[in-house]
């Protein structure tokens, strides 16, 4: 099982730094790691279609947006980091063209699709570290170490080496995860509504 502290301590290990007991600890390492933690996690989640973070479900149609002929407006999933595919419900494997837009009147992101019913396949934001798989956790720790290297060590050579190590390991993790992605079944929450 992973936790924010264990992932940060892996990153600190790559940096040759002493571990921390918590991100709330009052020291420079914990403060820097807390600053980088969420943005780096979300960035690494977006870089690949990780099987543990993938979900497929029906989109929620928005009724308050004026409908243009052939355009249907949907709510952007709140936990989505990267929309990978939108499909018609009876043809989930065939992607449809779509547009992302910001609805200034409702202060929300929307998706515009050419069908009246649509499903979305996306990478969701995972904040519960116990859901991370081993390849993602290591990749995330390397990314965190490379981003925090200059702040914590001032060593440009170490930062460069960690960035290269991250890039290499990310490619390995992607290849290993591709096979797992093929076995992922669509996950649904059972809700489909028009608003």
mmCIF file of C-alpha atoms in Angstrom:
data_model
loop_
_atom_site.group_PDB
_atom_site.id
_atom_site.type_symbol
_atom_site.label_atom_id
_atom_site.label_comp_id
_atom_site.label_asym_id
_atom_site.label_seq_id
_atom_site.Cartn_x
_atom_site.Cartn_y
_atom_site.Cartn_z
ATOM 1 C CA UNK A 1 0.000 0.000 0.000
ATOM 2 C CA UNK A 2 1.183 3.474 -0.866
ATOM 3 C CA UNK A 3 0.656 6.759 0.937
ATOM 4 C CA UNK A 4 1.676 10.323 0.152
ATOM 5 C CA UNK A 5 4.477 9.954 2.710
ATOM 6 C CA UNK A 6 5.812 6.688 1.258
ATOM 7 C CA UNK A 7 5.840 8.153 -2.274
ATOM 8 C CA UNK A 8 7.582 11.298 -1.033
ATOM 9 C CA UNK A 9 10.133 9.156 0.799
ATOM 10 C CA UNK A 10 10.835 7.221 -2.424
ATOM 11 C CA UNK A 11 11.412 10.586 -4.120
ATOM 12 C CA UNK A 12 13.705 11.664 -1.277
ATOM 13 C CA UNK A 13 15.597 8.382 -1.632
ATOM 14 C CA UNK A 14 16.277 9.196 -5.303
ATOM 15 C CA UNK A 15 17.557 12.570 -4.110
ATOM 16 C CA UNK A 16 19.794 11.054 -1.424
ATOM 17 C CA UNK A 17 17.805 12.888 1.269
ATOM 18 C CA UNK A 18 16.569 11.727 4.666
ATOM 19 C CA UNK A 19 12.935 10.558 4.835
ATOM 20 C CA UNK A 20 10.095 12.574 6.336
ATOM 21 C CA UNK A 21 7.406 11.349 8.713
ATOM 22 C CA UNK A 22 4.635 13.478 7.171
ATOM 23 C CA UNK A 23 4.015 16.131 4.516
ATOM 24 C CA UNK A 24 2.812 18.335 7.385
ATOM 25 C CA UNK A 25 6.241 18.178 9.002
ATOM 26 C CA UNK A 26 7.811 21.602 9.557
ATOM 27 C CA UNK A 27 10.939 21.280 7.425
ATOM 28 C CA UNK A 28 12.097 22.331 3.985
ATOM 29 C CA UNK A 29 11.819 18.846 2.395
ATOM 30 C CA UNK A 30 8.188 18.396 3.472
ATOM 31 C CA UNK A 31 7.236 21.930 2.387
ATOM 32 C CA UNK A 32 8.738 21.526 -1.097
ATOM 33 C CA UNK A 33 7.263 18.056 -1.593
ATOM 34 C CA UNK A 34 3.843 19.276 -0.476
ATOM 35 C CA UNK A 35 4.085 22.105 -3.035
ATOM 36 C CA UNK A 36 4.979 19.745 -5.895
ATOM 37 C CA UNK A 37 2.913 16.698 -4.879
ATOM 38 C CA UNK A 38 -0.542 17.311 -6.436
ATOM 39 C CA UNK A 39 0.561 19.009 -9.685
ATOM 40 C CA UNK A 40 3.153 16.305 -10.373
ATOM 41 C CA UNK A 41 0.674 13.508 -9.526
ATOM 42 C CA UNK A 42 -1.895 14.946 -11.941
ATOM 43 C CA UNK A 43 0.720 15.476 -14.642
ATOM 44 C CA UNK A 44 1.932 11.863 -14.413
ATOM 45 C CA UNK A 45 -1.670 10.602 -14.455
ATOM 46 C CA UNK A 46 -2.274 12.584 -17.673
ATOM 47 C CA UNK A 47 0.862 11.248 -19.410
ATOM 48 C CA UNK A 48 -0.558 7.786 -19.971
ATOM 49 C CA UNK A 49 -3.832 5.879 -20.018
ATOM 50 C CA UNK A 50 -3.162 4.130 -16.676
ATOM 51 C CA UNK A 51 -5.511 1.171 -16.229
ATOM 52 C CA UNK A 52 -6.206 1.931 -12.553
ATOM 53 C CA UNK A 53 -7.254 5.513 -13.390
ATOM 54 C CA UNK A 54 -9.387 4.748 -16.462
ATOM 55 C CA UNK A 55 -13.164 4.923 -16.396
ATOM 56 C CA UNK A 56 -15.915 4.776 -19.017
ATOM 57 C CA UNK A 57 -19.394 6.086 -18.287
ATOM 58 C CA UNK A 58 -22.304 7.983 -19.812
ATOM 59 C CA UNK A 59 -21.994 11.740 -20.112
ATOM 60 C CA UNK A 60 -24.578 13.994 -18.460
ATOM 61 C CA UNK A 61 -26.344 16.161 -21.024
ATOM 62 C CA UNK A 62 -26.872 19.835 -20.260
ATOM 63 C CA UNK A 63 -30.301 21.214 -21.102
ATOM 64 C CA UNK A 64 -29.576 24.845 -20.180
ATOM 65 C CA UNK A 65 -27.101 25.366 -23.033
ATOM 66 C CA UNK A 66 -28.806 26.458 -26.287
ATOM 67 C CA UNK A 67 -28.745 23.529 -28.696
ATOM 68 C CA UNK A 68 -27.296 24.094 -32.157
ATOM 69 C CA UNK A 69 -28.377 21.606 -34.805
ATOM 70 C CA UNK A 70 -26.161 18.542 -34.598
ATOM 71 C CA UNK A 71 -24.445 19.706 -31.396
ATOM 72 C CA UNK A 72 -25.193 18.341 -27.949
ATOM 73 C CA UNK A 73 -23.677 19.775 -24.785
ATOM 74 C CA UNK A 74 -22.462 17.651 -21.917
ATOM 75 C CA UNK A 75 -21.052 18.256 -18.470
ATOM 76 C CA UNK A 76 -17.291 17.722 -18.298
ATOM 77 C CA UNK A 77 -16.690 14.975 -15.683
ATOM 78 C CA UNK A 78 -15.561 16.643 -12.449
ATOM 79 C CA UNK A 79 -12.805 14.101 -11.787
ATOM 80 C CA UNK A 80 -11.498 13.997 -15.381
ATOM 81 C CA UNK A 81 -7.864 14.893 -15.988
ATOM 82 C CA UNK A 82 -7.805 13.811 -19.631
ATOM 83 C CA UNK A 83 -10.738 12.902 -21.880
ATOM 84 C CA UNK A 84 -9.399 10.137 -24.100
ATOM 85 C CA UNK A 85 -12.460 9.142 -26.123
ATOM 86 C CA UNK A 86 -16.144 9.921 -26.569
ATOM 87 C CA UNK A 87 -18.390 7.331 -28.210
ATOM 88 C CA UNK A 88 -22.008 6.523 -28.946
ATOM 89 C CA UNK A 89 -23.431 4.022 -26.406
ATOM 90 C CA UNK A 90 -23.789 1.172 -28.905
ATOM 91 C CA UNK A 91 -20.358 1.792 -30.484
ATOM 92 C CA UNK A 92 -18.009 2.360 -27.539
ATOM 93 C CA UNK A 93 -14.887 1.339 -29.443
ATOM 94 C CA UNK A 94 -15.396 3.981 -32.181
ATOM 95 C CA UNK A 95 -14.355 7.488 -31.129
ATOM 96 C CA UNK A 96 -16.417 10.515 -32.064
ATOM 97 C CA UNK A 97 -15.054 14.006 -32.678
ATOM 98 C CA UNK A 98 -15.674 16.379 -29.776
ATOM 99 C CA UNK A 99 -14.828 19.865 -28.590
ATOM 100 C CA UNK A 100 -14.042 21.080 -25.086
ATOM 101 C CA UNK A 101 -15.269 24.532 -24.171
ATOM 102 C CA UNK A 102 -15.741 26.735 -21.128
ATOM 103 C CA UNK A 103 -19.327 27.831 -20.444
ATOM 104 C CA UNK A 104 -18.860 31.313 -18.965
ATOM 105 C CA UNK A 105 -22.526 31.624 -17.966
ATOM 106 C CA UNK A 106 -22.431 28.467 -15.834
ATOM 107 C CA UNK A 107 -18.702 28.672 -14.957
ATOM 108 C CA UNK A 108 -17.972 25.115 -16.049
ATOM 109 C CA UNK A 109 -16.185 23.128 -18.714
ATOM 110 C CA UNK A 110 -18.410 21.403 -21.248
ATOM 111 C CA UNK A 111 -18.017 18.854 -24.017
ATOM 112 C CA UNK A 112 -19.733 19.311 -27.373
ATOM 113 C CA UNK A 113 -20.527 16.122 -29.274
ATOM 114 C CA UNK A 114 -22.595 15.362 -32.371
ATOM 115 C CA UNK A 115 -24.807 12.667 -30.793
ATOM 116 C CA UNK A 116 -27.737 12.888 -28.378
ATOM 117 C CA UNK A 117 -26.351 10.156 -26.106
ATOM 118 C CA UNK A 118 -22.643 9.815 -25.479
ATOM 119 C CA UNK A 119 -20.207 7.909 -23.307
ATOM 120 C CA UNK A 120 -16.838 9.196 -22.204
ATOM 121 C CA UNK A 121 -13.618 7.285 -21.544
ATOM 122 C CA UNK A 122 -11.142 9.269 -19.503
ATOM 123 C CA UNK A 123 -8.308 9.337 -17.005
ATOM 124 C CA UNK A 124 -9.631 10.407 -13.635
ATOM 125 C CA UNK A 125 -7.862 12.222 -10.837
ATOM 126 C CA UNK A 126 -6.937 9.648 -8.191
ATOM 127 C CA UNK A 127 -6.199 11.151 -4.780
ATOM 128 C CA UNK A 128 -6.271 7.880 -2.830
ATOM 129 C CA UNK A 129 -2.732 6.517 -3.031
ATOM 130 C CA UNK A 130 -3.898 3.009 -2.087
ATOM 131 C CA UNK A 131 -5.328 2.768 -5.637
ATOM 132 C CA UNK A 132 -1.941 3.432 -7.302
ATOM 133 C CA UNK A 133 -0.287 0.497 -8.984
ATOM 134 C CA UNK A 134 3.426 -0.148 -8.429
ATOM 135 C CA UNK A 135 4.569 1.144 -11.828
ATOM 136 C CA UNK A 136 2.667 4.389 -11.401
ATOM 137 C CA UNK A 137 3.921 4.909 -7.832
ATOM 138 C CA UNK A 138 7.560 4.519 -8.916
ATOM 139 C CA UNK A 139 7.046 6.731 -11.967
ATOM 140 C CA UNK A 140 5.357 9.374 -9.818
ATOM 141 C CA UNK A 141 8.178 9.247 -7.231
ATOM 142 C CA UNK A 142 10.787 9.724 -9.972
ATOM 143 C CA UNK A 143 8.846 12.662 -11.442
ATOM 144 C CA UNK A 144 8.492 14.187 -7.983
ATOM 145 C CA UNK A 145 12.221 13.755 -7.325
ATOM 146 C CA UNK A 146 13.191 15.314 -10.663
ATOM 147 C CA UNK A 147 10.876 18.306 -10.116
ATOM 148 C CA UNK A 148 12.054 18.865 -6.536
ATOM 149 C CA UNK A 149 15.749 18.189 -7.193
ATOM 150 C CA UNK A 150 16.846 21.770 -7.791
ATOM 151 C CA UNK A 151 14.834 23.146 -4.870
ATOM 152 C CA UNK A 152 16.119 20.539 -2.425
ATOM 153 C CA UNK A 153 19.682 19.947 -3.632
ATOM 154 C CA UNK A 154 20.609 22.735 -6.052
ATOM 155 C CA UNK A 155 22.300 20.017 -8.124
ATOM 156 C CA UNK A 156 21.571 20.552 -11.850
ATOM 157 C CA UNK A 157 23.332 17.313 -12.815
ATOM 158 C CA UNK A 158 21.190 15.284 -10.401
ATOM 159 C CA UNK A 159 18.005 17.001 -11.653
ATOM 160 C CA UNK A 160 18.940 16.180 -15.270
ATOM 161 C CA UNK A 161 19.794 12.564 -14.435
ATOM 162 C CA UNK A 162 16.494 12.103 -12.570
ATOM 163 C CA UNK A 163 14.540 13.633 -15.473
ATOM 164 C CA UNK A 164 16.181 11.138 -17.845
ATOM 165 C CA UNK A 165 15.549 8.261 -15.428
ATOM 166 C CA UNK A 166 11.900 9.346 -15.142
ATOM 167 C CA UNK A 167 11.495 9.441 -18.939
ATOM 168 C CA UNK A 168 13.013 5.961 -19.343
ATOM 169 C CA UNK A 169 10.958 4.425 -16.565
ATOM 170 C CA UNK A 170 7.770 6.101 -17.832
ATOM 171 C CA UNK A 171 8.248 4.361 -21.195
ATOM 172 C CA UNK A 172 8.727 0.988 -19.468
ATOM 173 C CA UNK A 173 5.667 1.552 -17.292
ATOM 174 C CA UNK A 174 3.574 2.547 -20.334
ATOM 175 C CA UNK A 175 4.509 -0.638 -22.187
ATOM 176 C CA UNK A 176 3.697 -2.828 -19.184
ATOM 177 C CA UNK A 177 0.440 -1.003 -18.568
ATOM 178 C CA UNK A 178 -0.741 -1.320 -22.196
ATOM 179 C CA UNK A 179 -1.444 -5.026 -21.726
ATOM 180 C CA UNK A 180 -3.374 -4.293 -18.555
ATOM 181 C CA UNK A 181 -5.433 -1.622 -20.327
ATOM 182 C CA UNK A 182 -6.617 -4.178 -22.867
ATOM 183 C CA UNK A 183 -8.239 -6.150 -20.060
ATOM 184 C CA UNK A 184 -9.996 -3.185 -18.409
ATOM 185 C CA UNK A 185 -13.765 -3.510 -18.589
ATOM 186 C CA UNK A 186 -15.916 -0.389 -18.765
ATOM 187 C CA UNK A 187 -16.734 0.910 -15.289
ATOM 188 C CA UNK A 188 -20.054 2.647 -14.895
ATOM 189 C CA UNK A 189 -21.717 4.371 -12.019
ATOM 190 C CA UNK A 190 -25.209 3.459 -13.181
ATOM 191 C CA UNK A 191 -26.333 7.050 -13.771
ATOM 192 C CA UNK A 192 -27.359 8.672 -16.997
ATOM 193 C CA UNK A 193 -29.440 11.803 -16.836
ATOM 194 C CA UNK A 194 -30.314 14.835 -18.873
ATOM 195 C CA UNK A 195 -30.202 18.183 -17.104
#
